[in-house]
Structure formats: C-alpha cells, structure tokens
CSV table of C-alpha atoms and ligand atoms in Angstrom, one decimal:
chain,number,residue,atom,x,y,z
A,289,MET,CA,0.0,0.0,0.0
A,290,VAL,CA,1.2,3.5,-0.9
A,291,THR,CA,1.0,6.0,2.0
A,292,ILE,CA,0.5,9.6,0.9
A,293,ALA,CA,1.0,12.5,3.2
A,294,VAL,CA,-0.5,15.9,2.8
A,295,THR,CA,0.5,18.7,5.2
A,296,ALA,CA,-0.8,22.2,5.6
A,297,GLU,CA,0.8,25.0,3.6
A,298,GLY,CA,2.4,28.1,4.9
A,299,ALA,CA,0.4,31.2,6.0
A,300,GLU,CA,0.8,32.8,2.5
A,301,GLU,CA,-0.7,29.8,0.7
A,302,PRO,CA,-4.5,29.1,1.0
A,303,ARG,CA,-4.5,26.1,-1.3
A,304,VAL,CA,-4.1,22.5,-0.4
A,305,ALA,CA,-2.9,19.5,-2.4
A,306,VAL,CA,-5.9,17.2,-1.8
A,307,SER,CA,-9.7,17.4,-2.0
A,308,PRO,CA,-12.5,15.1,-0.7
A,309,GLU,CA,-12.9,14.0,-4.3
A,310,THR,CA,-9.3,13.1,-4.8
A,311,VAL,CA,-9.0,11.4,-1.4
A,312,LYS,CA,-11.8,9.1,-2.5
A,313,LYS,CA,-10.0,8.3,-5.8
A,314,LEU,CA,-6.6,7.8,-4.2
A,315,VAL,CA,-8.2,5.4,-1.6
A,316,GLY,CA,-9.8,3.7,-4.6
A,317,LEU,CA,-6.3,3.2,-6.1
A,318,GLY,CA,-5.3,1.4,-2.9
A,319,CYS,CA,-3.5,4.3,-1.3
A,320,LYS,CA,-3.6,5.4,2.4
A,321,VAL,CA,-4.0,9.2,2.6
A,322,LYS,CA,-2.9,11.0,5.7
A,323,VAL,CA,-3.8,14.6,5.9
A,324,GLU,CA,-2.6,17.0,8.6
A,325,ALA,CA,-5.6,18.3,10.6
A,326,GLY,CA,-6.9,21.6,9.3
A,327,ALA,CA,-4.8,21.5,6.1
A,328,GLY,CA,-7.9,21.9,3.9
A,329,ALA,CA,-9.7,24.5,6.0
A,330,ARG,CA,-8.8,27.5,3.8
A,331,SER,CA,-10.2,25.7,0.8
A,332,ARG,CA,-13.3,24.8,2.8
A,333,PHE,CA,-12.4,21.1,2.8
A,334,SER,CA,-13.1,20.2,6.5
A,335,ASP,CA,-11.3,17.4,8.2
A,336,ASP,CA,-14.7,15.6,8.4
A,337,ALA,CA,-15.3,15.9,4.7
A,338,LEU,CA,-11.8,14.5,4.0
A,339,LYS,CA,-12.3,11.7,6.6
A,340,THR,CA,-15.7,10.8,5.1
A,341,GLN,CA,-14.0,10.0,1.8
A,342,GLY,CA,-11.4,7.8,3.5
A,343,ALA,CA,-8.5,10.1,4.6
A,344,GLU,CA,-6.8,9.6,7.9
A,345,ILE,CA,-6.6,12.9,9.8
A,346,ALA,CA,-3.2,13.3,11.5
A,347,ALA,CA,-3.0,15.6,14.5
A,348,THR,CA,0.4,17.0,13.4
A,349,ALA,CA,2.5,17.4,10.3
A,350,ALA,CA,5.1,15.0,11.7
A,351,GLU,CA,2.4,12.4,12.2
A,352,ALA,CA,1.2,12.8,8.6
A,353,LEU,CA,4.7,12.5,7.2
A,354,ARG,CA,5.9,9.5,9.2
A,355,ASP,CA,6.6,6.5,7.0
A,356,ALA,CA,4.9,8.1,4.0
A,357,ASP,CA,6.0,7.1,0.4
A,358,VAL,CA,4.7,10.3,-1.2
A,359,LEU,CA,4.3,13.9,-0.1
A,360,LEU,CA,1.8,16.0,-2.0
A,361,LYS,CA,2.1,19.8,-1.5
A,362,VAL,CA,1.2,23.0,-3.3
A,363,ARG,CA,4.4,24.8,-2.5
A,364,ARG,CA,7.9,23.6,-1.8
A,365,PRO,CA,8.1,21.6,1.4
A,366,SER,CA,10.9,22.2,3.9
A,367,PRO,CA,13.9,19.8,3.8
A,368,ASP,CA,12.8,18.6,7.3
A,369,GLU,CA,9.4,17.6,5.9
A,370,VAL,CA,11.1,15.5,3.2
A,371,LYS,CA,13.5,13.9,5.6
A,372,ALA,CA,10.6,12.7,7.7
A,373,LEU,CA,9.3,10.6,4.8
A,374,LYS,CA,10.6,7.2,3.9
A,375,PRO,CA,14.1,7.4,2.3
A,376,GLY,CA,13.8,8.2,-1.4
A,377,ALA,CA,10.1,9.1,-1.1
A,378,LEU,CA,8.4,11.0,-3.9
A,379,VAL,CA,7.6,14.7,-3.4
A,380,ILE,CA,5.1,16.2,-5.9
A,381,ALA,CA,4.5,20.0,-5.7
A,382,MET,CA,4.9,23.3,-7.5
A,383,LEU,CA,8.5,23.6,-6.6
A,384,ASP,CA,9.1,27.0,-8.3
A,385,PRO,CA,12.1,25.3,-10.0
A,386,TYR,CA,13.7,28.6,-11.2
A,387,GLY,CA,13.4,30.3,-7.9
A,388,ASP,CA,15.7,30.2,-4.9
A,389,THR,CA,18.4,27.8,-6.2
A,390,ALA,CA,20.1,27.3,-2.9
A,391,GLY,CA,16.8,26.3,-1.3
A,392,LEU,CA,16.1,23.8,-4.1
A,393,GLU,CA,19.6,22.3,-3.7
A,394,ALA,CA,19.0,21.9,0.0
A,395,LEU,CA,15.8,20.1,-0.8
A,396,ALA,CA,17.5,17.9,-3.4
A,397,ALA,CA,20.1,17.0,-0.8
A,398,THR,CA,17.5,15.2,1.3
A,399,GLY,CA,17.6,12.4,-1.3
A,400,GLY,CA,13.9,12.5,-2.1
A,401,SER,CA,12.7,12.2,-5.7
A,402,LEU,CA,11.3,15.7,-6.3
A,403,PHE,CA,8.8,16.4,-9.1
A,404,SER,CA,7.8,19.9,-10.1
A,405,MET,CA,4.4,20.1,-11.6
A,406,GLU,CA,5.2,23.3,-13.5
A,407,PHE,CA,7.4,21.2,-15.7
A,408,MET,CA,4.6,18.9,-16.8
A,409,PRO,CA,5.0,18.5,-20.6
A,410,ARG,CA,2.2,20.0,-22.6
A,411,ILE,CA,1.3,16.8,-24.4
A,412,THR,CA,-2.2,15.5,-24.9
A,413,ARG,CA,-1.7,12.6,-22.4
A,414,ALA,CA,-0.7,15.1,-19.6
A,415,GLN,CA,-3.4,17.7,-20.2
A,416,SER,CA,-5.2,16.6,-17.0
A,417,MET,CA,-2.0,17.1,-15.1
A,418,ASP,CA,-1.3,20.6,-16.4
A,419,VAL,CA,-1.2,22.8,-13.3
A,420,LEU,CA,0.0,25.9,-15.1
A,421,SER,CA,-3.2,25.8,-17.1
A,422,SER,CA,-5.6,24.9,-14.3
A,423,GLN,CA,-4.2,27.7,-12.1
A,424,ALA,CA,-3.6,30.3,-14.8
A,425,ASN,CA,-7.2,29.9,-16.1
A,426,LEU,CA,-8.5,30.8,-12.6
A,427,ALA,CA,-6.0,33.7,-12.2
A,428,GLY,CA,-7.1,35.1,-15.6
A,429,TYR,CA,-10.7,35.1,-14.4
A,430,LYS,CA,-10.0,36.6,-11.0
A,431,ALA,CA,-7.8,39.3,-12.5
A,432,VAL,CA,-10.7,40.7,-14.4
A,433,VAL,CA,-13.2,40.4,-11.5
A,434,ASP,CA,-10.7,42.2,-9.2
A,435,ALA,CA,-10.0,44.9,-11.9
A,436,ALA,CA,-13.8,45.4,-12.3
A,437,ALA,CA,-14.1,45.9,-8.5
A,438,MET,CA,-11.2,48.4,-8.4
A,439,PHE,CA,-12.4,50.3,-11.5
A,440,GLY,CA,-14.7,53.1,-10.4
A,441,SER,CA,-17.0,52.8,-13.4
A,442,ALA,CA,-19.2,50.1,-14.9
A,443,MET,CA,-17.9,47.5,-17.4
A,444,PRO,CA,-20.9,47.1,-19.8
A,445,MET,CA,-22.5,49.7,-21.9
A,446,MET,CA,-25.9,50.7,-20.4
A,447,MET,CA,-28.5,52.7,-22.1
A,448,THR,CA,-30.7,54.3,-19.5
A,449,ALA,CA,-33.3,57.0,-19.4
A,450,ALA,CA,-30.8,59.1,-17.5
A,451,GLY,CA,-28.1,58.6,-20.2
A,452,THR,CA,-25.7,56.1,-21.7
A,453,VAL,CA,-22.8,54.5,-19.7
A,454,PRO,CA,-20.0,53.6,-22.1
A,455,ALA,CA,-18.5,50.1,-22.2
A,456,ALA,CA,-15.2,49.9,-20.5
A,457,LYS,CA,-12.2,49.2,-22.7
A,458,ALA,CA,-10.1,46.2,-21.6
A,459,PHE,CA,-6.7,45.3,-23.1
A,460,ILE,CA,-5.3,41.9,-22.4
A,461,MET,CA,-1.5,41.5,-22.9
A,462,GLY,CA,-0.4,37.9,-23.4
A,463,ALA,CA,-3.1,35.6,-24.7
A,464,GLY,CA,-2.0,32.3,-23.2
A,465,VAL,CA,-4.2,30.4,-20.8
A,466,ALA,CA,-4.6,33.2,-18.3
A,467,GLY,CA,-5.0,35.9,-21.0
A,468,LEU,CA,-7.7,33.9,-22.9
A,469,GLN,CA,-9.7,33.4,-19.8
A,470,ALA,CA,-9.3,37.2,-19.0
A,471,ILE,CA,-10.6,38.0,-22.5
A,472,ALA,CA,-13.6,35.7,-22.0
A,473,THR,CA,-14.4,37.1,-18.6
A,474,ALA,CA,-14.0,40.7,-19.7
A,475,ARG,CA,-16.3,40.0,-22.6
A,476,ARG,CA,-18.9,38.4,-20.3
A,477,LEU,CA,-18.9,41.5,-18.2
A,478,GLY,CA,-19.6,43.6,-21.3
A,479,ALA,CA,-16.2,45.3,-21.9
A,480,GLN,CA,-14.8,46.1,-25.3
A,481,VAL,CA,-11.8,43.9,-25.4
A,482,THR,CA,-8.5,44.0,-27.4
A,483,ALA,CA,-5.6,41.7,-26.8
A,484,THR,CA,-2.0,41.2,-27.9
A,485,ASP,CA,0.6,38.5,-28.0
A,486,VAL,CA,3.8,37.7,-29.9
A,487,ARG,CA,2.7,34.2,-31.0
A,488,PRO,CA,0.8,34.1,-34.2
A,489,ALA,CA,-1.4,31.2,-33.0
A,490,ALA,CA,-2.9,33.6,-30.4
A,491,LYS,CA,-4.4,35.7,-33.1
A,492,GLU,CA,-7.1,33.3,-34.1
A,493,GLN,CA,-7.8,32.3,-30.4
A,494,VAL,CA,-8.3,36.0,-29.5
A,495,ALA,CA,-10.7,36.5,-32.5
A,496,SER,CA,-12.6,33.4,-31.6
A,497,LEU,CA,-13.4,34.9,-28.2
A,498,GLY,CA,-14.8,38.0,-29.9
A,499,ALA,CA,-11.8,40.3,-29.0
A,500,LYS,CA,-9.7,42.4,-31.4
A,501,PHE,CA,-6.1,41.3,-31.9
A,502,VAL,CA,-3.5,44.1,-31.8
A,503,ALA,CA,0.1,43.2,-32.4
A,504,VAL,CA,3.3,43.8,-34.4
A,505,GLU,CA,2.9,41.1,-37.0
A,506,ASP,CA,6.3,41.0,-38.7
A,507,GLU,CA,8.6,38.1,-39.7
A,508,GLU,CA,9.9,37.7,-36.1
A,509,PHE,CA,6.2,37.4,-34.9
A,510,ARG,CA,5.7,34.6,-37.4
A,511,GLN,CA,8.6,32.7,-35.8
A,512,ALA,CA,7.9,33.6,-32.1
A,513,GLN,CA,6.5,30.3,-30.9
A,514,THR,CA,8.8,27.5,-29.7
A,515,ALA,CA,8.1,23.8,-30.4
A,516,ALA,CA,6.7,23.6,-26.9
A,517,GLY,CA,4.1,26.3,-27.6
A,518,TYR,CA,5.7,29.1,-25.6
A,519,ALA,CA,6.9,32.5,-26.6
A,520,LYS,CA,10.5,33.2,-27.4
A,521,PRO,CA,12.3,36.3,-26.0
A,522,MET,CA,11.9,39.0,-28.7
A,523,SER,CA,14.7,41.1,-30.2
A,524,ALA,CA,15.4,44.7,-29.2
A,525,GLU,CA,14.0,45.8,-32.6
A,526,TYR,CA,10.8,43.9,-32.1
A,527,GLN,CA,10.4,45.3,-28.5
A,528,ALA,CA,10.8,48.8,-29.8
A,529,LYS,CA,8.1,48.4,-32.4
A,530,GLN,CA,5.8,46.7,-29.8
A,531,ALA,CA,6.4,49.5,-27.3
A,532,GLU,CA,5.3,52.1,-29.9
A,533,LEU,CA,2.1,50.1,-30.6
A,534,VAL,CA,1.4,49.6,-26.9
A,535,ALA,CA,2.0,53.3,-26.2
A,536,ASN,CA,-0.5,54.4,-28.8
A,537,HIS,CA,-3.1,51.8,-27.7
A,538,ILE,CA,-2.9,51.8,-23.9
A,539,LYS,CA,-3.6,55.5,-23.3
A,540,ASN,CA,-7.3,54.9,-24.2
A,541,GLN,CA,-7.7,51.8,-22.1
A,542,ASP,CA,-9.7,51.5,-18.8
A,543,ILE,CA,-8.5,48.1,-17.7
A,544,VAL,CA,-5.2,46.4,-18.7
A,545,ILE,CA,-4.5,42.8,-17.7
A,546,THR,CA,-0.9,41.6,-18.3
A,547,THR,CA,0.0,38.0,-18.4
A,548,ALA,CA,3.1,37.8,-20.6
A,549,LEU,CA,5.7,35.3,-19.6
A,550,ILE,CA,8.6,33.4,-21.1
A,551,PRO,CA,9.6,30.2,-19.3
A,552,GLY,CA,12.6,30.5,-17.1
A,553,ARG,CA,13.2,34.2,-17.7
A,554,PRO,CA,12.1,37.4,-16.1
A,555,ALA,CA,8.8,38.7,-17.4
A,556,PRO,CA,9.1,40.9,-20.5
A,557,ARG,CA,8.6,44.6,-19.7
A,558,LEU,CA,5.7,45.7,-21.8
A,559,ILE,CA,4.4,48.8,-20.0
A,560,THR,CA,6.7,51.7,-19.1
A,561,ARG,CA,6.0,54.2,-16.4
A,562,ALA,CA,5.5,56.8,-19.1
A,563,MET,CA,2.8,54.6,-20.6
A,564,VAL,CA,1.1,54.4,-17.2
A,565,GLU,CA,1.3,58.2,-16.9
A,566,SER,CA,-0.4,58.5,-20.3
A,567,MET,CA,-3.5,56.6,-19.1
A,568,LYS,CA,-6.7,58.1,-17.8
A,569,PRO,CA,-7.1,58.5,-14.0
A,570,GLY,CA,-9.3,55.7,-12.7
A,571,ALA,CA,-7.8,53.1,-15.1
A,572,VAL,CA,-6.6,49.8,-13.6
A,573,ILE,CA,-3.7,47.6,-14.5
A,574,VAL,CA,-3.6,44.0,-13.1
A,575,ASP,CA,-0.1,42.6,-13.6
A,576,LEU,CA,-0.2,38.8,-13.4
A,577,ALA,CA,3.5,38.5,-14.1
A,578,GLY,CA,4.4,40.0,-10.7
A,579,GLU,CA,6.0,36.9,-9.5
A,580,ARG,CA,8.6,37.2,-12.3
A,581,GLY,CA,9.2,40.9,-11.8
A,582,GLY,CA,6.1,42.2,-13.6
A,583,ASN,CA,5.2,43.3,-17.1
A,584,CYS,CA,4.7,46.8,-15.9
A,585,GLU,CA,7.6,49.0,-14.9
A,586,ALA,CA,5.6,50.6,-12.1
A,587,SER,CA,4.4,47.3,-10.6
A,588,GLU,CA,5.4,46.4,-7.1
A,589,PRO,CA,5.0,42.6,-6.8
A,590,GLY,CA,2.5,41.7,-4.1
A,591,ARG,CA,1.3,45.3,-3.7
A,592,THR,CA,-1.3,47.8,-5.1
A,593,VAL,CA,0.2,51.2,-6.1
A,594,GLU,CA,-1.2,54.3,-7.7
A,595,VAL,CA,0.6,56.3,-10.4
A,596,GLY,CA,-1.2,59.5,-11.6
A,597,GLY,CA,-4.6,58.1,-10.6
A,598,VAL,CA,-3.9,54.7,-12.3
A,599,THR,CA,-4.2,51.7,-9.9
A,600,ILE,CA,-1.6,49.0,-10.5
A,601,TYR,CA,-2.2,45.7,-8.8
A,602,ALA,CA,0.5,43.0,-9.0
A,603,PRO,CA,-0.9,40.0,-7.1
A,604,LEU,CA,1.5,37.1,-6.3
A,605,ASN,CA,-1.0,34.3,-6.0
A,606,LEU,CA,-4.3,35.1,-7.6
A,607,ALA,CA,-5.4,31.5,-8.1
A,608,GLY,CA,-4.9,31.1,-4.4
A,609,GLU,CA,-7.5,33.8,-3.8
A,610,ILE,CA,-10.1,31.4,-5.2
A,611,PRO,CA,-8.8,28.4,-3.2
A,612,VAL,CA,-11.9,26.2,-3.4
A,613,ASN,CA,-11.7,26.0,-7.1
A,614,ALA,CA,-7.9,26.2,-7.3
A,615,SER,CA,-7.3,23.4,-4.8
A,616,SER,CA,-10.0,21.2,-6.4
A,617,LEU,CA,-8.4,21.5,-9.8
A,618,TYR,CA,-4.8,21.3,-8.5
A,619,ALA,CA,-5.6,18.2,-6.5
A,620,LYS,CA,-7.1,16.6,-9.6
A,621,ASN,CA,-3.9,17.4,-11.5
A,622,LEU,CA,-1.9,15.6,-8.8
A,623,LEU,CA,-4.3,12.7,-8.8
A,624,ALA,CA,-3.9,12.2,-12.6
A,625,PHE,CA,-0.1,12.2,-12.3
A,626,LEU,CA,0.0,10.0,-9.2
A,627,ALA,CA,-2.3,7.5,-10.9
A,628,THR,CA,0.5,6.9,-13.5
A,629,LEU,CA,3.0,6.2,-10.7
A,630,VAL,CA,1.0,3.6,-8.8
A,631,ASP,CA,0.7,0.0,-10.1
A,632,LYS,CA,-3.0,-1.0,-10.1
A,633,ASP,CA,-2.3,-4.7,-9.4
A,634,SER,CA,0.3,-4.6,-6.7
A,635,GLN,CA,-1.0,-1.2,-5.4
A,636,ALA,CA,2.7,-0.2,-4.9
A,637,LEU,CA,4.7,2.6,-6.4
A,638,LYS,CA,6.0,1.7,-9.8
A,639,VAL,CA,7.8,4.7,-11.4
A,640,ASP,CA,8.8,4.4,-15.1
A,641,TRP,CA,11.8,6.7,-15.0
A,642,ASP,CA,11.9,6.7,-18.8
A,643,ASP,CA,8.4,8.0,-19.1
A,644,GLU,CA,8.2,11.4,-20.8
A,645,ILE,CA,6.1,12.9,-18.0
A,646,VAL,CA,8.3,11.5,-15.3
A,647,LYS,CA,11.5,12.7,-17.0
A,648,GLY,CA,9.8,16.0,-17.8
A,649,THR,CA,8.9,16.8,-14.2
A,650,LEU,CA,11.7,15.1,-12.2
A,651,VAL,CA,13.8,17.9,-10.7
A,652,ALA,CA,16.0,16.0,-8.3
A,653,LYS,CA,16.8,12.4,-7.4
A,654,ASP,CA,19.3,10.6,-5.2
A,655,GLY,CA,20.5,13.9,-3.8
A,656,LYS,CA,21.2,15.7,-7.0
A,657,ILE,CA,19.3,18.1,-9.3
A,658,VAL,CA,18.7,16.2,-12.5
A,659,HIS,CA,16.4,18.3,-14.7
A,660,PRO,CA,18.1,19.5,-17.9
A,661,SER,CA,16.6,23.0,-17.8
A,662,LEU,CA,18.2,23.5,-14.4
A,663,THR,CA,21.5,21.8,-15.0
A,664,GLN,CA,22.0,23.3,-18.5
A,665,GLY,CA,20.4,26.7,-18.1
A,666,ALA,CA,16.9,28.0,-18.8
A,667,ALA,CA,14.3,26.1,-20.9
A,668,THR,CA,13.8,27.2,-24.5
B,732,NAD,P1,2.9,31.7,-20.6
B,732,NAD,O1,2.2,31.7,-19.3
B,732,NAD,O2,4.2,31.2,-20.7
B,732,NAD,O3,2.8,33.1,-21.3
B,732,NAD,C1,1.6,33.8,-21.3
B,732,NAD,C2,1.5,34.5,-22.7
B,732,NAD,O4,2.4,35.6,-22.8
B,732,NAD,C3,1.8,33.5,-23.9
B,732,NAD,O5,0.7,33.5,-24.8
B,732,NAD,C4,3.0,34.2,-24.5
B,732,NAD,O6,3.0,34.0,-25.9
B,732,NAD,C5,2.8,35.7,-24.2
B,732,NAD,N1,4.0,36.5,-24.3
B,732,NAD,C6,5.3,36.2,-24.0
B,732,NAD,N2,6.1,37.2,-24.2
B,732,NAD,C7,5.3,38.2,-24.7
B,732,NAD,C8,5.5,39.5,-25.2
B,732,NAD,N3,6.7,40.1,-25.2
B,732,NAD,N4,4.4,40.3,-25.6
B,732,NAD,C9,3.2,39.8,-25.6
B,732,NAD,N5,2.9,38.5,-25.2
B,732,NAD,C10,3.9,37.8,-24.8
B,732,NAD,O7,1.9,30.8,-21.6
B,732,NAD,P2,0.8,29.8,-21.3
B,732,NAD,O8,-0.4,30.5,-20.9
B,732,NAD,O9,1.4,28.8,-20.4
B,732,NAD,O10,0.6,29.2,-22.7
B,732,NAD,C11,1.6,28.9,-23.7
B,732,NAD,C12,1.0,28.1,-24.8
B,732,NAD,O11,0.8,26.8,-24.5
B,732,NAD,C13,-0.3,28.6,-25.4
B,732,NAD,O12,-0.2,28.4,-26.8
B,732,NAD,C14,-1.3,27.6,-24.8
B,732,NAD,O13,-2.4,27.6,-25.6
B,732,NAD,C15,-0.4,26.4,-24.9
B,732,NAD,N6,-0.9,25.3,-24.0
B,732,NAD,C16,-0.9,24.0,-24.5
B,732,NAD,C17,-1.4,23.0,-23.7
B,732,NAD,C18,-1.4,21.6,-24.1
B,732,NAD,O14,-1.2,21.4,-25.3
B,732,NAD,N7,-1.6,20.7,-23.3
B,732,NAD,C19,-1.8,23.3,-22.4
B,732,NAD,C20,-1.8,24.6,-22.0
B,732,NAD,C21,-1.3,25.6,-22.8
C-alpha cells in the first residue's frame, strides 16, 4: 500500500494538495491518505469531509509525514518535511524550480525524488496534469473580476433614461491560458476587449473569443512560438516596435491585464512608467507577471500602487485567492499524475523513470538536481 502525506501549507498559501474528491479516488487506487488536521480549512475542505472520503486525519504534520512514500504539496516543502518521509520518497508539488536555487539544492540533498508540476510536458496525455493551465485559467478570471471591482466605473454599456454609460475598454496583454480566460471574462462583463501576443497562434484564439487582436505582425512574430508552444524572448528591434504600438493603444484603455511570460526568464517589460502616466485617472492595471518581476515598470509585486490616478495591482497568488476551485483542480492534476506512478495490481509505487512525463517533471533524485533545464540553463 502506498502511503500519501498531505501537510498544511504556509500562511501565505491558502490552497491545499488534496480534496475530498481526490481522497476518494486515491483510496480507490489502494493508497492510504494521511492529511494534517486543518490542512484543507482555507479551501473549505473540512477534516470531516476528507475523513468521510477515507482520509486519515493526522494531528500534526510530523504524524502525517511519518513512513509516507509520497508527499503532496502546493508549494515547496521544507527539507525537514522530506527527511521525515521514507528514504527516497516522492515529493510532488509546484517547486518553483527557477526560484531560490540554494533552497532547491537543499531540498534535493534530502535524497527525495522531487517532481515539479510546473514542468509537466504540454502533451495530450498530460493535459489533465497541467497545473499551469488549471491555475492560470482561474487567475485570468480573478484578475478581471478584481479589476472590475477596483475600477470606479461600470464594465458594460448601459443605455438608460438618464443617459448612456459607455462600455469599459479592456486590453489583455499575453493571450495564453490566463489571457484567454481574462478575455472571455471581460467580454462576459460587457467590456470592449482588445488583446496582444507575440505568438501568431494567439491571433485566431483571440478573435474566436470576440476580441480584437492588436500586435506587431512582422517576420519575427511569425517565428515567435517555440516547439513547446511558448513565446521566445523578442529582439530589441521587435520590442521597440511593440512598445510604440502599446504606447498608442494603452492611453485609451480603462483596464489592462498583463499575463506575458517566457519560461525560465524574467517577465518581459511591456508597459513603461511613461505609458502608465499617459493613461486616464481611474484606469486599472492588473499585472499577473508580478512573481517574475512584472510586465509593468511601475508594478510592485505583491502590492497595489497608484501612479497618476492609475491603480496598478500585482498579485502574487491570484489562483490562491479562489482556493476552493484552485485546490480542487490542482488536487485533480496531482491525482492524474499519481495514478501513473501507482501499479494498479500490486498497489505499490512503480515509477517508469523513462516515461516522458516522469522525466519532464523530475527535478532531483538521489541527492542531485537532474532536470536538464536546471543543469543546462533556462528552458527554451
Ligand atoms: P505563458 O504563461 O508562458 O505566457 C503567457 C502568454 O504571454 C503567452 O501566450 C505568450 O506568448 C505571451 N507572451 C510572452 N512574451 C510576450 C511579449 N513580449 N508580448 C506579448 N505577449 C507575450 O503561456 P501559457 O499560458 O502557459 O501558454 C503557452 C502556450 O501553451 C499557449 O499556446 C497555450 O495555448 C499552450 N498550451 C498548451 C497546452 C497543451 O497542449 N496541453 C496546455 C496549456 C497551454
């Protein structure tokens, strides 16, 4: 029998790595699930609800971890947590693999097999395990809802006897998973939506959601997508052309949501302070790239600031602000991955170390960092 431990996250992380639904399925796979008391509270998963589905509630983290074969977390566990597991146990979490290298090395030194869900290959078989998508989708939604709440005016056009309220203009920068959900949400709220990206594939997706695509569509744009579907860093020439386009467009916008990222690199700077100053007082920018330094020069990651009457909000964990949904989807991503690591017949761990999704997500094993994008520089 595989014993799975789930411990509570730190104060800054409301999500949890298991839900009543996934406990039931893990138990169905023949696993024992030990959850630290209160770990699901901020996601409204009570100990009783988890217990009803077959979880064992441990009074302390130490008790949950003892003799466990697998640790499921949202964020990086501490080296002490991993040392409390069975030797060589599996740790599956969002390890923030490009952040705090010394901390990651200390975790690797425990000898645990560490899997980082952010590295899940974006292949069809692994779609149900794609945490970046499940969490970014919710963040894109929440960014627009928060922006609407901070914006002092209405989003939809309203024609009333007392006069007409104009539709808000929303501009979404970066049309990946978060950006596309932001477009859909802003459209549902009645805004007039434009969006930009550097990948040509985004153009059709933006149009299919009823938004207008605005971008520098030159030869470099046509080559901007990597084989993995991500954006490449753009040349200084492209960035200059893009900045001119953005400068002209942004001054008329009421709400701007930025989501532009390039794996393993700082977020591209798309909005300068001068551009913010050109915007109308009352406008709102929500910068979802805050964790990687931000897409907006005036952003202060984790804070809300005001520049010339424009509010700039750079949240660090927006998915975590809708923890019920974020935890449910994240727990299902983990379940789908774990199901590939447990042998149905023997009900024991059986890891195929040559499997593409195992190799893709394995960050450290036997005390060493092993992932190629960490041992050979940033991913391309
Ligand atoms: P991401 O979070 O890495 O980046 C967000 C967006 O920012 C991307 O669309 C990117 O092109 C854009 N961007 C980067 N630099 C930019 C710049 N300078 N200016 C403007 N935009 C810029 O991306 P993501 O949301 O993880 O999605 C990346 C791609 O992967 C998308 O094509 C998405 O549809 C695809 N995807 C595939 C699968 C799958 O096949 N299983 C799953 C999820 C996503």
